[in-house]
Coordinates of N, CA, C and O in Angstrom, one line a residue:
M190 N 125.7 61.0 161.6 CA 125.4 62.5 161.8 C 126.6 63.2 161.2 O 127.8 62.8 161.3
R191 N 126.4 64.3 160.5 CA 127.4 65.1 159.9 C 127.8 66.3 160.9 O 126.9 66.7 161.7
V192 N 129.0 66.8 160.7 CA 129.4 67.9 161.6 C 128.5 69.1 161.4 O 128.2 69.8 162.4
R193 N 128.0 69.4 160.3 CA 127.1 70.6 160.1 C 125.9 70.5 161.0 O 125.3 71.6 161.2
D194 N 125.5 69.3 161.4 CA 124.3 69.2 162.2 C 124.5 69.5 163.7 O 123.6 69.7 164.4
C195 N 125.8 69.7 164.1 CA 126.0 70.0 165.5 C 127.0 71.1 165.8 O 127.3 71.4 166.9
M196 N 127.6 71.7 164.8 CA 128.6 72.7 164.9 C 127.9 74.1 165.3 O 126.7 74.3 165.2
T197 N 128.8 75.0 165.9 CA 128.4 76.3 166.1 C 128.6 77.1 164.8 O 129.7 77.1 164.3
K198 N 127.5 77.7 164.3 CA 127.6 78.4 163.0 C 127.9 79.9 163.1 O 128.5 80.4 162.2
D199 N 127.6 80.5 164.2 CA 127.9 82.0 164.3 C 129.3 82.1 164.9 O 129.5 82.1 166.1
V200 N 130.3 82.3 164.1 CA 131.7 82.4 164.5 C 132.2 83.8 164.4 O 132.1 84.4 163.4
R201 N 132.8 84.2 165.5 CA 133.5 85.5 165.5 C 135.0 85.3 165.1 O 135.6 84.3 165.5
I202 N 135.5 86.2 164.3 CA 136.9 86.0 163.8 C 137.7 87.1 164.3 O 137.3 88.3 164.4
A203 N 139.0 86.8 164.6 CA 140.0 87.8 165.0 C 140.9 88.1 163.9 O 141.2 87.3 163.0
M204 N 141.3 89.4 163.8 CA 142.2 89.8 162.8 C 143.6 89.6 163.4 O 143.8 89.7 164.6
P205 N 144.7 89.3 162.5 CA 146.0 89.0 163.1 C 146.6 90.2 163.8 O 147.5 90.0 164.7
D206 N 146.2 91.4 163.5 CA 146.8 92.6 164.2 C 146.0 93.0 165.4 O 146.4 93.9 166.1
A207 N 144.9 92.3 165.7 CA 144.1 92.6 166.9 C 145.1 92.3 168.1 O 146.0 91.5 168.1
T208 N 144.9 93.0 169.2 CA 145.7 92.9 170.4 C 145.2 91.7 171.2 O 144.0 91.3 171.1
L209 N 146.1 91.2 172.0 CA 145.7 90.1 173.0 C 144.6 90.6 173.9 O 143.7 89.8 174.2
R210 N 144.6 91.9 174.3 CA 143.5 92.4 175.1 C 142.2 92.3 174.3 O 141.2 91.8 174.9
D211 N 142.2 92.8 173.1 CA 140.9 92.7 172.3 C 140.4 91.3 172.1 O 139.2 91.0 172.3
V212 N 141.3 90.4 171.8 CA 140.9 89.0 171.6 C 140.4 88.4 172.9 O 139.4 87.7 173.0
A213 N 141.1 88.7 174.0 CA 140.7 88.1 175.3 C 139.3 88.7 175.7 O 138.4 88.0 176.2
Q214 N 139.1 90.0 175.4 CA 137.8 90.6 175.7 C 136.7 89.9 174.9 O 135.6 89.7 175.3
A215 N 137.0 89.7 173.6 CA 136.0 89.0 172.7 C 135.7 87.6 173.2 O 134.5 87.2 173.3
M216 N 136.7 86.9 173.6 CA 136.5 85.5 174.2 C 135.6 85.6 175.4 O 134.7 84.8 175.6
A217 N 135.9 86.6 176.3 CA 135.1 86.7 177.5 C 133.6 87.0 177.2 O 132.7 86.4 177.8
S218 N 133.4 87.9 176.2 CA 132.0 88.3 175.9 C 131.3 87.1 175.2 O 130.1 87.0 175.4
L219 N 132.0 86.3 174.5 CA 131.4 85.1 173.8 C 131.3 83.9 174.7 O 130.7 82.9 174.3
D220 N 132.0 83.9 175.8 CA 132.2 82.7 176.7 C 132.8 81.6 175.9 O 132.3 80.5 175.8
A221 N 133.9 82.0 175.1 CA 134.6 81.0 174.2 C 136.1 81.0 174.6 O 136.6 82.0 175.0
G222 N 136.7 79.9 174.3 CA 138.1 79.8 174.6 C 139.0 79.8 173.3 O 140.2 79.5 173.4
L223 N 138.4 80.1 172.2 CA 139.1 80.0 170.9 C 138.5 80.9 169.9 O 137.3 81.1 169.9
L224 N 139.3 81.6 169.1 CA 138.9 82.3 168.0 C 139.7 82.0 166.7 O 140.9 81.9 166.8
P225 N 139.1 81.9 165.6 CA 139.8 81.7 164.4 C 140.5 83.1 164.0 O 139.9 84.1 164.4
V226 N 141.6 83.1 163.4 CA 142.3 84.3 162.9 C 142.3 84.3 161.4 O 142.7 83.3 160.8
A227 N 141.8 85.4 160.8 CA 141.7 85.4 159.4 C 142.2 86.7 158.8 O 142.1 87.8 159.5
E228 N 142.7 86.7 157.6 CA 143.0 87.9 156.8 C 142.1 87.8 155.6 O 142.2 86.8 154.8
G229 N 141.2 88.7 155.5 CA 140.2 88.6 154.5 C 139.3 87.4 154.7 O 138.8 87.2 155.8
D230 N 139.1 86.6 153.7 CA 138.4 85.3 154.0 C 139.3 84.1 154.1 O 138.8 83.0 153.9
H231 N 140.6 84.4 154.3 CA 141.5 83.3 154.4 C 141.9 83.0 155.9 O 142.4 83.9 156.6
L232 N 141.6 81.8 156.3 CA 141.9 81.4 157.7 C 143.4 81.2 157.8 O 144.0 80.4 157.1
I233 N 144.1 81.9 158.7 CA 145.5 81.9 158.8 C 146.0 81.3 160.2 O 147.2 81.1 160.4
G234 N 145.1 81.2 161.1 CA 145.5 80.7 162.4 C 144.3 80.5 163.4 O 143.2 80.8 163.0
M235 N 144.6 80.0 164.6 CA 143.7 79.9 165.7 C 144.4 80.4 166.9 O 145.6 80.2 167.1
V236 N 143.6 81.1 167.7 CA 144.1 81.6 169.0 C 143.2 81.1 170.1 O 142.0 81.2 170.0
T237 N 143.8 80.5 171.2 CA 143.0 80.1 172.3 C 143.4 80.9 173.5 O 144.4 81.6 173.6
D238 N 142.5 80.8 174.6 CA 142.8 81.4 175.8 C 144.2 80.9 176.4 O 144.9 81.7 177.0
R239 N 144.4 79.7 176.1 CA 145.7 79.1 176.6 C 146.9 79.7 175.9 O 148.0 79.9 176.4
D240 N 146.7 79.9 174.6 CA 147.8 80.6 173.8 C 148.1 82.0 174.4 O 149.3 82.3 174.6
I241 N 147.1 82.7 174.8 CA 147.3 84.0 175.4 C 148.0 83.9 176.7 O 149.0 84.6 177.0
A242 N 147.6 82.9 177.5 CA 148.3 82.7 178.8 C 149.7 82.2 178.7 O 150.6 82.8 179.3
V243 N 149.9 81.2 177.9 CA 151.2 80.5 177.9 C 152.2 81.1 176.9 O 153.4 81.3 177.2
R244 N 151.8 81.4 175.7 CA 152.7 82.1 174.7 C 152.7 83.6 174.8 O 153.6 84.2 174.3
G245 N 151.7 84.1 175.5 CA 151.7 85.6 175.7 C 152.2 86.0 177.1 O 153.3 86.4 177.2
V246 N 151.3 85.9 178.0 CA 151.6 86.4 179.4 C 152.8 85.7 180.0 O 153.7 86.4 180.5
A247 N 152.9 84.4 179.9 CA 154.0 83.7 180.5 C 155.4 84.0 179.8 O 156.4 83.9 180.5
M248 N 155.3 84.5 178.6 CA 156.5 84.9 177.9 C 156.8 86.4 178.0 O 157.7 86.9 177.2
G249 N 156.1 87.1 178.8 CA 156.3 88.5 179.0 C 155.7 89.4 178.0 O 156.0 90.6 177.9
K250 N 154.8 88.9 177.2 CA 154.1 89.7 176.2 C 153.0 90.5 176.8 O 152.2 89.9 177.6
G251 N 152.8 91.7 176.5 CA 151.8 92.6 177.1 C 150.5 92.5 176.3 O 150.3 91.9 175.3
P252 N 149.5 93.2 176.9 CA 148.1 93.2 176.3 C 148.0 93.8 174.9 O 147.1 93.6 174.2
E253 N 149.0 94.6 174.5 CA 149.0 95.3 173.2 C 149.7 94.4 172.1 O 149.8 94.8 171.0
T254 N 150.2 93.3 172.5 CA 150.8 92.3 171.5 C 149.8 91.9 170.5 O 148.7 91.5 170.8
P255 N 150.2 91.9 169.2 CA 149.3 91.4 168.2 C 149.1 89.9 168.3 O 150.0 89.1 168.7
V256 N 147.9 89.5 168.0 CA 147.5 88.1 168.2 C 148.4 87.2 167.3 O 148.6 86.0 167.6
R257 N 148.8 87.7 166.2 CA 149.7 86.9 165.3 C 150.9 86.3 166.0 O 151.5 85.3 165.6
D258 N 151.4 87.0 167.1 CA 152.6 86.6 167.8 C 152.3 85.4 168.7 O 153.3 84.8 169.2
V259 N 151.1 85.0 169.0 CA 150.8 83.9 169.9 C 149.9 82.8 169.3 O 149.7 81.8 169.8
M260 N 149.3 83.1 168.1 CA 148.4 82.2 167.5 C 149.1 80.9 167.0 O 150.3 80.9 166.8
T261 N 148.3 79.9 166.8 CA 148.8 78.7 166.1 C 148.5 78.9 164.6 O 147.4 79.1 164.2
S262 N 149.6 78.8 163.8 CA 149.4 79.0 162.4 C 149.1 77.7 161.6 O 148.7 77.8 160.5
D263 N 149.4 76.6 162.2 CA 149.2 75.3 161.6 C 147.8 74.9 161.9 O 147.5 74.2 162.9
V264 N 146.8 75.3 161.1 CA 145.4 75.2 161.4 C 145.0 73.8 161.0 O 145.1 73.4 159.9
K265 N 144.4 73.0 162.0 CA 143.8 71.8 161.7 C 142.3 72.1 161.6 O 141.8 72.9 162.3
Y266 N 141.6 71.4 160.7 CA 140.2 71.7 160.5 C 139.5 70.4 160.0 O 140.1 69.4 159.8
C267 N 138.2 70.6 159.9 CA 137.3 69.5 159.4 C 136.4 70.1 158.4 O 136.2 71.3 158.3
F268 N 135.7 69.3 157.7 CA 134.7 69.7 156.7 C 133.3 69.5 157.3 O 133.0 68.6 158.0
D269 N 132.4 70.4 156.9 CA 131.0 70.3 157.4 C 130.3 69.1 157.0 O 129.3 68.7 157.7
D270 N 130.7 68.4 155.9 CA 130.0 67.2 155.5 C 130.6 65.9 156.0 O 130.2 64.8 155.7
E271 N 131.6 66.0 156.9 CA 132.2 64.8 157.4 C 131.4 64.2 158.5 O 130.6 64.9 159.2
E272 N 131.5 62.9 158.7 CA 130.8 62.2 159.7 C 131.4 62.5 161.1 O 132.7 62.6 161.2
V273 N 130.6 62.7 162.1 CA 131.0 63.1 163.4 C 132.0 62.1 164.0 O 133.0 62.5 164.6
S274 N 131.7 60.8 163.8 CA 132.6 59.8 164.4 C 134.0 59.9 163.8 O 135.0 59.8 164.6
A275 N 134.2 60.2 162.6 CA 135.5 60.4 162.0 C 136.2 61.6 162.5 O 137.4 61.6 162.8
V276 N 135.5 62.7 162.7 CA 136.0 63.9 163.2 C 136.5 63.7 164.7 O 137.5 64.2 165.1
L277 N 135.6 63.0 165.5 CA 136.0 62.8 166.9 C 137.3 61.9 166.9 O 138.2 62.2 167.8
Q278 N 137.4 61.0 166.1 CA 138.6 60.1 166.0 C 139.8 61.0 165.7 O 140.9 60.9 166.4
N279 N 139.7 61.9 164.7 CA 140.8 62.8 164.4 C 141.1 63.8 165.5 O 142.3 64.0 165.8
M280 N 140.1 64.3 166.2 CA 140.4 65.2 167.3 C 141.2 64.5 168.4 O 142.1 65.1 168.9
G281 N 140.9 63.2 168.7 CA 141.7 62.5 169.6 C 143.1 62.3 169.1 O 144.1 62.4 169.9
D282 N 143.3 61.9 167.9 CA 144.6 61.7 167.3 C 145.5 62.9 167.3 O 146.7 62.8 167.6
I283 N 144.9 64.1 167.0 CA 145.7 65.3 166.9 C 145.6 66.1 168.2 O 146.2 67.2 168.3
Q284 N 144.9 65.6 169.2 CA 144.9 66.2 170.5 C 144.3 67.6 170.6 O 145.0 68.5 171.1
V285 N 143.2 67.8 170.0 CA 142.5 69.2 170.0 C 141.1 69.0 170.5 O 140.4 68.0 170.2
R286 N 140.6 70.0 171.2 CA 139.2 70.0 171.7 C 138.2 70.7 170.8 O 137.0 70.6 170.9
R287 N 138.7 71.5 169.9 CA 137.9 72.3 169.0 C 138.5 72.4 167.6 O 139.7 72.4 167.5
L288 N 137.7 72.4 166.6 CA 138.2 72.5 165.2 C 137.3 73.5 164.4 O 136.1 73.5 164.6
P289 N 138.0 74.3 163.6 CA 137.2 75.1 162.7 C 136.6 74.2 161.6 O 137.1 73.1 161.3
V290 N 135.4 74.6 161.2 CA 134.7 73.8 160.2 C 134.6 74.6 158.9 O 134.2 75.7 158.9
L291 N 135.1 73.9 157.8 CA 135.1 74.5 156.5 C 134.1 73.8 155.6 O 133.9 72.6 155.7
N292 N 133.6 74.6 154.6 CA 132.9 73.9 153.5 C 133.9 73.4 152.5 O 135.1 73.6 152.6
R293 N 133.5 72.7 151.5 CA 134.4 72.2 150.5 C 135.1 73.2 149.6 O 136.0 73.0 148.9
D294 N 134.6 74.5 149.7 CA 135.3 75.6 149.0 C 136.3 76.2 150.0 O 136.9 77.3 149.7
K295 N 136.5 75.6 151.1 CA 137.5 76.0 152.2 C 137.2 77.4 152.8 O 138.0 78.1 153.1
R296 N 135.9 77.6 152.9 CA 135.4 78.8 153.6 C 134.9 78.4 155.0 O 134.3 77.4 155.2
L297 N 135.3 79.2 156.0 CA 134.9 78.9 157.4 C 133.4 79.0 157.5 O 132.8 80.0 157.1
V298 N 132.8 78.0 158.0 CA 131.3 77.9 158.2 C 130.9 77.7 159.6 O 129.7 77.7 160.0
G299 N 131.9 77.3 160.5 CA 131.6 77.1 161.9 C 132.7 76.6 162.7 O 133.9 76.6 162.2
I300 N 132.4 76.3 163.9 CA 133.4 75.7 164.9 C 132.7 74.5 165.5 O 131.5 74.6 165.8
V301 N 133.5 73.4 165.7 CA 132.9 72.3 166.4 C 133.8 71.9 167.6 O 135.0 72.0 167.5
S302 N 133.2 71.7 168.7 CA 133.9 71.4 169.9 C 133.6 70.0 170.4 O 132.6 69.4 170.0
L303 N 134.4 69.4 171.2 CA 134.2 68.1 171.8 C 132.9 68.1 172.5 O 132.1 67.2 172.4
G304 N 132.5 69.2 173.2 CA 131.3 69.3 173.9 C 130.1 69.3 172.9 O 129.1 68.6 173.2
D305 N 130.2 70.0 171.8 CA 129.1 70.0 170.7 C 128.9 68.5 170.3 O 127.7 68.1 170.2
L306 N 129.9 67.8 170.1 CA 129.8 66.4 169.6 C 129.3 65.5 170.7 O 128.4 64.6 170.4
A307 N 129.7 65.7 171.9 CA 129.3 64.8 173.0 C 127.8 65.0 173.3 O 127.1 64.1 173.7
T308 N 127.3 66.2 173.2 CA 125.9 66.5 173.5 C 124.9 66.2 172.4 O 123.7 66.4 172.5
N309 N 125.5 65.8 171.3 CA 124.6 65.4 170.1 C 124.6 64.0 169.8 O 124.7 63.6 168.6
G310 N 124.6 63.1 170.8 CA 124.5 61.7 170.6 C 125.8 60.9 170.3 O 125.7 59.8 169.9
E311 N 126.9 61.5 170.5 CA 128.2 60.9 170.2 C 129.0 60.8 171.5 O 130.2 60.8 171.4
A312 N 128.4 60.6 172.6 CA 129.1 60.6 173.9 C 130.2 59.5 174.0 O 131.3 59.8 174.5
A313 N 129.9 58.3 173.5 CA 130.9 57.2 173.5 C 132.2 57.6 172.7 O 133.3 57.5 173.2
H314 N 131.9 58.1 171.5 CA 133.1 58.5 170.7 C 133.8 59.7 171.3 O 135.0 59.8 171.2
A315 N 133.0 60.6 171.9 CA 133.6 61.8 172.5 C 134.6 61.4 173.7 O 135.6 61.9 173.9
G316 N 134.1 60.4 174.4 CA 135.0 59.9 175.5 C 136.3 59.3 175.0 O 137.4 59.5 175.6
E317 N 136.2 58.6 173.9 CA 137.5 58.0 173.3 C 138.4 59.2 172.8 O 139.6 59.1 173.0
A318 N 137.8 60.2 172.2 CA 138.6 61.3 171.7 C 139.2 62.1 172.9 O 140.4 62.4 172.8
L319 N 138.5 62.2 174.0 CA 139.0 62.9 175.2 C 140.2 62.2 175.7 O 141.2 62.8 176.2
G320 N 140.2 60.8 175.7 CA 141.3 60.0 176.1 C 142.6 60.4 175.3 O 143.6 60.5 175.9
G321 N 142.4 60.5 174.0 CA 143.6 60.9 173.2 C 144.0 62.3 173.4 O 145.2 62.6 173.5
I322 N 143.0 63.2 173.5 CA 143.3 64.6 173.7 C 144.1 64.9 175.0 O 145.0 65.7 175.1
S323 N 143.7 64.1 176.1 CA 144.3 64.3 177.4 C 145.7 63.8 177.6 O 146.3 64.0 178.6
Q324 N 146.3 63.2 176.6 CA 147.6 62.7 176.7 C 148.6 63.9 176.7 O 148.4 64.9 176.0
R325 N 149.7 63.8 177.5 CA 150.6 64.9 177.6 C 151.4 65.1 176.2 O 151.5 64.1 175.5
G326 N 151.8 66.3 175.9 CA 152.6 66.5 174.7 C 151.8 66.6 173.5 O 150.6 67.1 173.5
G327 N 152.3 66.1 172.4 CA 151.6 66.1 171.2 C 151.9 67.3 170.3 O 152.6 68.2 170.7
E328 N 151.4 67.3 169.1 CA 151.7 68.3 168.1 C 151.4 69.7 168.6 O 152.0 70.7 168.2
H329 N 150.3 69.9 169.4 CA 149.8 71.2 169.8 C 150.2 71.6 171.2 O 149.6 72.4 171.8
S330 N 151.2 70.9 171.7 CA 151.7 71.2 173.1 C 152.2 72.6 173.1 O 152.9 73.1 172.2
Q331 N 151.9 73.4 174.1 CA 152.3 74.8 174.3 C 153.8 74.9 174.4 O 154.3 75.9 174.1
T332 N 154.4 73.9 174.9 CA 155.9 74.0 175.1 C 156.7 73.6 173.9 O 157.9 73.8 173.9
T333 N 156.1 73.2 172.8 CA 156.9 72.8 171.6 C 157.0 74.0 170.6 O 157.6 73.8 169.6
H334 N 156.5 75.1 170.9 CA 156.5 76.2 170.0 C 157.5 77.3 170.4 O 157.9 77.5 171.4

């Protein structure tokens, strides 16, 4: 199975100058914990609800702080034509629960989550990925930034 077969295609994007309040409200209305951040059609970062809490609120940043101040700019992604099993392995290795999905022209076409992959026939691989994701620390640890 390919990522394009199970990803979420309707993706809302945050602008880097959007406030933490705006992004948090968008996440709440979407029932999502992550938004891609883009300038024009160029993906420049990702922001999660945890980024807002740990890099924002915990560091004394207010609701009017621009999202660029708390986003992760080192964006990890996958391609829509990749095999789900390979993407799950990568998610476990890099310790992330969600990835933006790009086409081969490097345009954002979706988001794929561990849950998307687990509910689409890849439960065994998803469990292995979750084991890697759940390890403490790693490249995307909130305390390493």
